[in-house]
DNA sequence: TTAATATATCGCCTATTAACAATACATGAG
DNA sequence: CTCATGTATTGTTAATAGGCGATATATTAA
């Protein structure tokens, strides 16, 4: 495998980010919910809680809890409008997470 | 940000891998322990439980538990020899995890 | 054989997770 | 205003996480 040639630059900040986002992604349902919302955003579709409940086989309460965890991690954002909560994937947080994990492979 | 141009190829297998490894990386101590062992491997140093205990401010029992979780996820492997348990980072699992997470960004 | 060392596991505690039904809380519709 | 609807929260239960001291187990050293 290829190893990084740059110096080891993973900082405490990176470690905390990885831990926080990993905690949010540690359940298959949350990975799927996050991707469902992210892909809907790409198609310019607004996604509310009800849409997610209908797309997955979990109760409304459970979906709300999973989404809450995704919001806490920063991966999702909420915008309340009308009587709905619309969710949006925060691609910046996703990218920071992916960049941080790139620093895992050991330097040579 | 740049988006992937390839079709969406994240499969159930990828999702389960990400969930499993993310669960292992969901605690800062485990990220640090994993990196400690991975970097020692790079320097051809053998790392046993005691080495990890001395490097971090946790009890031997707690370190053993964290390492157990890393082993369960596949990120670490154990080789028992003498009266020691030597740990090795499984870079293949790490790479598979990093490859799977690359499939997160939505296709365009 | 006995003592020392290394590691895993047990027991205990507290906190959190995960799931759900039920309820509370908004806010828009009639 | 009242009702219906969407969403968040509460309460419950079972399971898991996270920490540690103590113990069990295994193996090496003396």
Coordinates of N, CA and C in Angstrom, one line a residue, chain B residues 30-98:
Chain B
X30 N -9.1 5.6 21.8 CA -8.9 4.5 20.8 C -8.2 5.0 19.6
X31 N -8.5 6.2 19.1 CA -7.8 6.8 18.0 C -6.3 6.9 18.3
X32 N -6.0 7.4 19.5 CA -4.6 7.6 19.9 C -3.9 6.3 20.1
X33 N -4.6 5.3 20.7 CA -3.9 4.0 20.9 C -3.6 3.4 19.5
X34 N -4.6 3.5 18.6 CA -4.4 2.9 17.3 C -3.2 3.5 16.6
X35 N -3.2 4.8 16.6 CA -2.1 5.5 16.0 C -0.7 5.2 16.7
X36 N -0.7 5.1 18.0 CA 0.5 4.8 18.7 C 1.1 3.5 18.2
X37 N 0.2 2.5 18.1 CA 0.6 1.2 17.7 C 1.0 1.2 16.2
X38 N 0.2 1.9 15.4 CA 0.5 1.9 13.9 C 1.9 2.6 13.7
X39 N 2.1 3.7 14.4 CA 3.4 4.4 14.2 C 4.6 3.6 14.7
X40 N 4.4 2.9 15.8 CA 5.4 2.0 16.4 C 5.8 0.9 15.4
X41 N 4.7 0.3 14.8 CA 4.9 -0.7 13.7 C 5.8 -0.2 12.6
X42 N 5.5 1.1 12.2 CA 6.3 1.7 11.1 C 7.8 1.7 11.5
X43 N 8.1 1.9 12.8 CA 9.5 2.0 13.3 C 10.0 0.7 13.7
X44 N 9.3 -0.4 13.3 CA 9.7 -1.8 13.6 C 9.8 -2.0 15.1
X45 N 8.9 -1.3 15.9 CA 8.9 -1.6 17.3 C 7.7 -2.5 17.6
X46 N 8.0 -3.5 18.5 CA 6.9 -4.4 18.9 C 6.2 -3.7 20.1
X47 N 4.9 -3.7 20.1 CA 4.1 -3.0 21.1 C 3.3 -4.0 21.9
X48 N 3.4 -4.1 23.2 CA 2.6 -5.0 24.0 C 1.7 -4.1 24.9
X49 N 0.8 -4.8 25.6 CA -0.2 -4.1 26.4 C 0.4 -3.1 27.4
X50 N 1.5 -3.6 28.0 CA 2.2 -2.8 29.0 C 2.7 -1.5 28.4
X51 N 3.2 -1.6 27.2 CA 3.7 -0.4 26.5 C 2.6 0.7 26.4
X52 N 1.4 0.2 26.0 CA 0.3 1.1 25.8 C -0.1 1.7 27.2
X53 N -0.2 0.8 28.2 CA -0.6 1.3 29.5 C 0.4 2.4 30.0
X54 N 1.7 2.2 29.7 CA 2.7 3.2 30.1 C 2.6 4.5 29.3
X55 N 2.1 4.4 28.1 CA 2.0 5.6 27.2 C 0.8 6.4 27.5
X56 N -0.2 5.9 28.1 CA -1.5 6.6 28.3 C -1.9 6.6 29.8
X57 N -2.8 7.5 30.1 CA -3.2 7.7 31.5 C -4.5 7.0 31.8
X58 N -4.4 5.7 31.5 CA -5.6 4.8 31.9 C -5.1 3.6 32.6
X59 N -6.0 2.9 33.3 CA -5.6 1.7 34.0 C -5.4 0.6 33.0
X60 N -4.7 -0.5 33.4 CA -4.4 -1.6 32.5 C -5.8 -2.2 32.1
X61 N -6.8 -2.3 32.9 CA -8.0 -2.9 32.5 C -8.7 -2.1 31.4
X62 N -8.7 -0.7 31.6 CA -9.3 0.1 30.6 C -8.6 0.0 29.2
X63 N -7.3 0.0 29.3 CA -6.5 -0.1 28.0 C -6.8 -1.4 27.3
X64 N -6.9 -2.5 28.1 CA -7.3 -3.8 27.5 C -8.6 -3.8 26.9
X65 N -9.6 -3.1 27.5 CA -10.9 -3.0 26.9 C -10.9 -2.2 25.6
X66 N -10.2 -1.1 25.6 CA -10.1 -0.3 24.4 C -9.5 -1.1 23.2
X67 N -8.4 -1.8 23.6 CA -7.7 -2.6 22.6 C -8.6 -3.7 22.1
X68 N -9.3 -4.3 23.0 CA -10.2 -5.3 22.6 C -11.2 -4.8 21.5
X69 N -11.7 -3.6 21.7 CA -12.7 -3.1 20.7 C -12.0 -2.8 19.4
X70 N -10.7 -2.4 19.4 CA -10.0 -2.1 18.2 C -9.8 -3.5 17.5
X71 N -9.5 -4.5 18.2 CA -9.3 -5.8 17.6 C -10.6 -6.3 17.0
X72 N -11.7 -6.2 17.7 CA -13.0 -6.6 17.2 C -13.3 -5.9 15.9
X73 N -13.0 -4.7 15.8 CA -13.3 -3.9 14.5 C -12.4 -4.4 13.4
X74 N -11.3 -5.0 13.7 CA -10.4 -5.5 12.7 C -9.2 -4.5 12.5
X75 N -9.2 -3.4 13.2 CA -8.2 -2.4 13.0 C -6.8 -2.9 13.6
X76 N -6.9 -3.7 14.6 CA -5.7 -4.2 15.3 C -5.8 -5.8 15.2
X77 N -4.6 -6.3 15.2 CA -4.4 -7.8 15.3 C -3.5 -8.1 16.5
X78 N -3.7 -9.2 17.1 CA -2.9 -9.6 18.3 C -2.1 -10.9 17.9
X79 N -0.9 -10.9 18.4 CA 0.0 -12.1 18.3 C 0.6 -12.3 19.6
X80 N 0.3 -13.5 20.2 CA 0.8 -13.8 21.5 C 2.1 -14.6 21.4
X81 N 3.1 -14.1 22.2 CA 4.4 -14.7 22.1 C 5.0 -14.4 23.5
X82 N 5.9 -15.3 23.9 CA 6.4 -15.2 25.3 C 5.3 -15.0 26.2
X83 N 5.4 -14.1 27.1 CA 4.2 -13.9 28.0 C 3.5 -12.6 27.6
X84 N 3.8 -12.1 26.4 CA 3.2 -10.9 25.9 C 2.2 -11.0 24.8
X85 N 1.3 -10.0 24.7 CA 0.4 -9.9 23.6 C 0.9 -8.7 22.7
X86 N 1.4 -9.0 21.5 CA 1.9 -7.9 20.7 C 0.7 -7.5 19.7
X87 N 0.6 -6.2 19.5 CA -0.5 -5.7 18.7 C 0.1 -5.1 17.4
X88 N -0.7 -5.3 16.3 CA -0.3 -4.8 15.0 C -1.5 -4.1 14.4
X89 N -1.2 -3.0 13.7 CA -2.3 -2.3 13.0 C -2.5 -3.1 11.7
X90 N -3.8 -3.3 11.4 CA -4.1 -3.9 10.1 C -4.4 -2.8 9.1
X91 N -3.4 -2.5 8.3 CA -3.5 -1.4 7.4 C -4.5 -1.7 6.3
X92 N -4.7 -2.9 6.0 CA -5.7 -3.3 5.0 C -7.1 -2.9 5.3
X93 N -7.4 -3.1 6.6 CA -8.7 -2.7 7.1 C -8.9 -1.2 7.1
X94 N -7.8 -0.6 7.5 CA -7.8 0.9 7.5 C -8.1 1.4 6.1
X95 N -7.4 0.8 5.1 CA -7.5 1.3 3.8 C -8.9 1.1 3.2
X96 N -9.4 -0.1 3.5 CA -10.8 -0.4 3.1 C -11.8 0.6 3.7
X97 N -11.6 0.9 4.9 CA -12.4 1.9 5.6 C -12.3 3.3 4.9
X98 N -11.1 3.7 4.6 CA -10.9 5.0 4.0 C -11.5 5.0 2.6

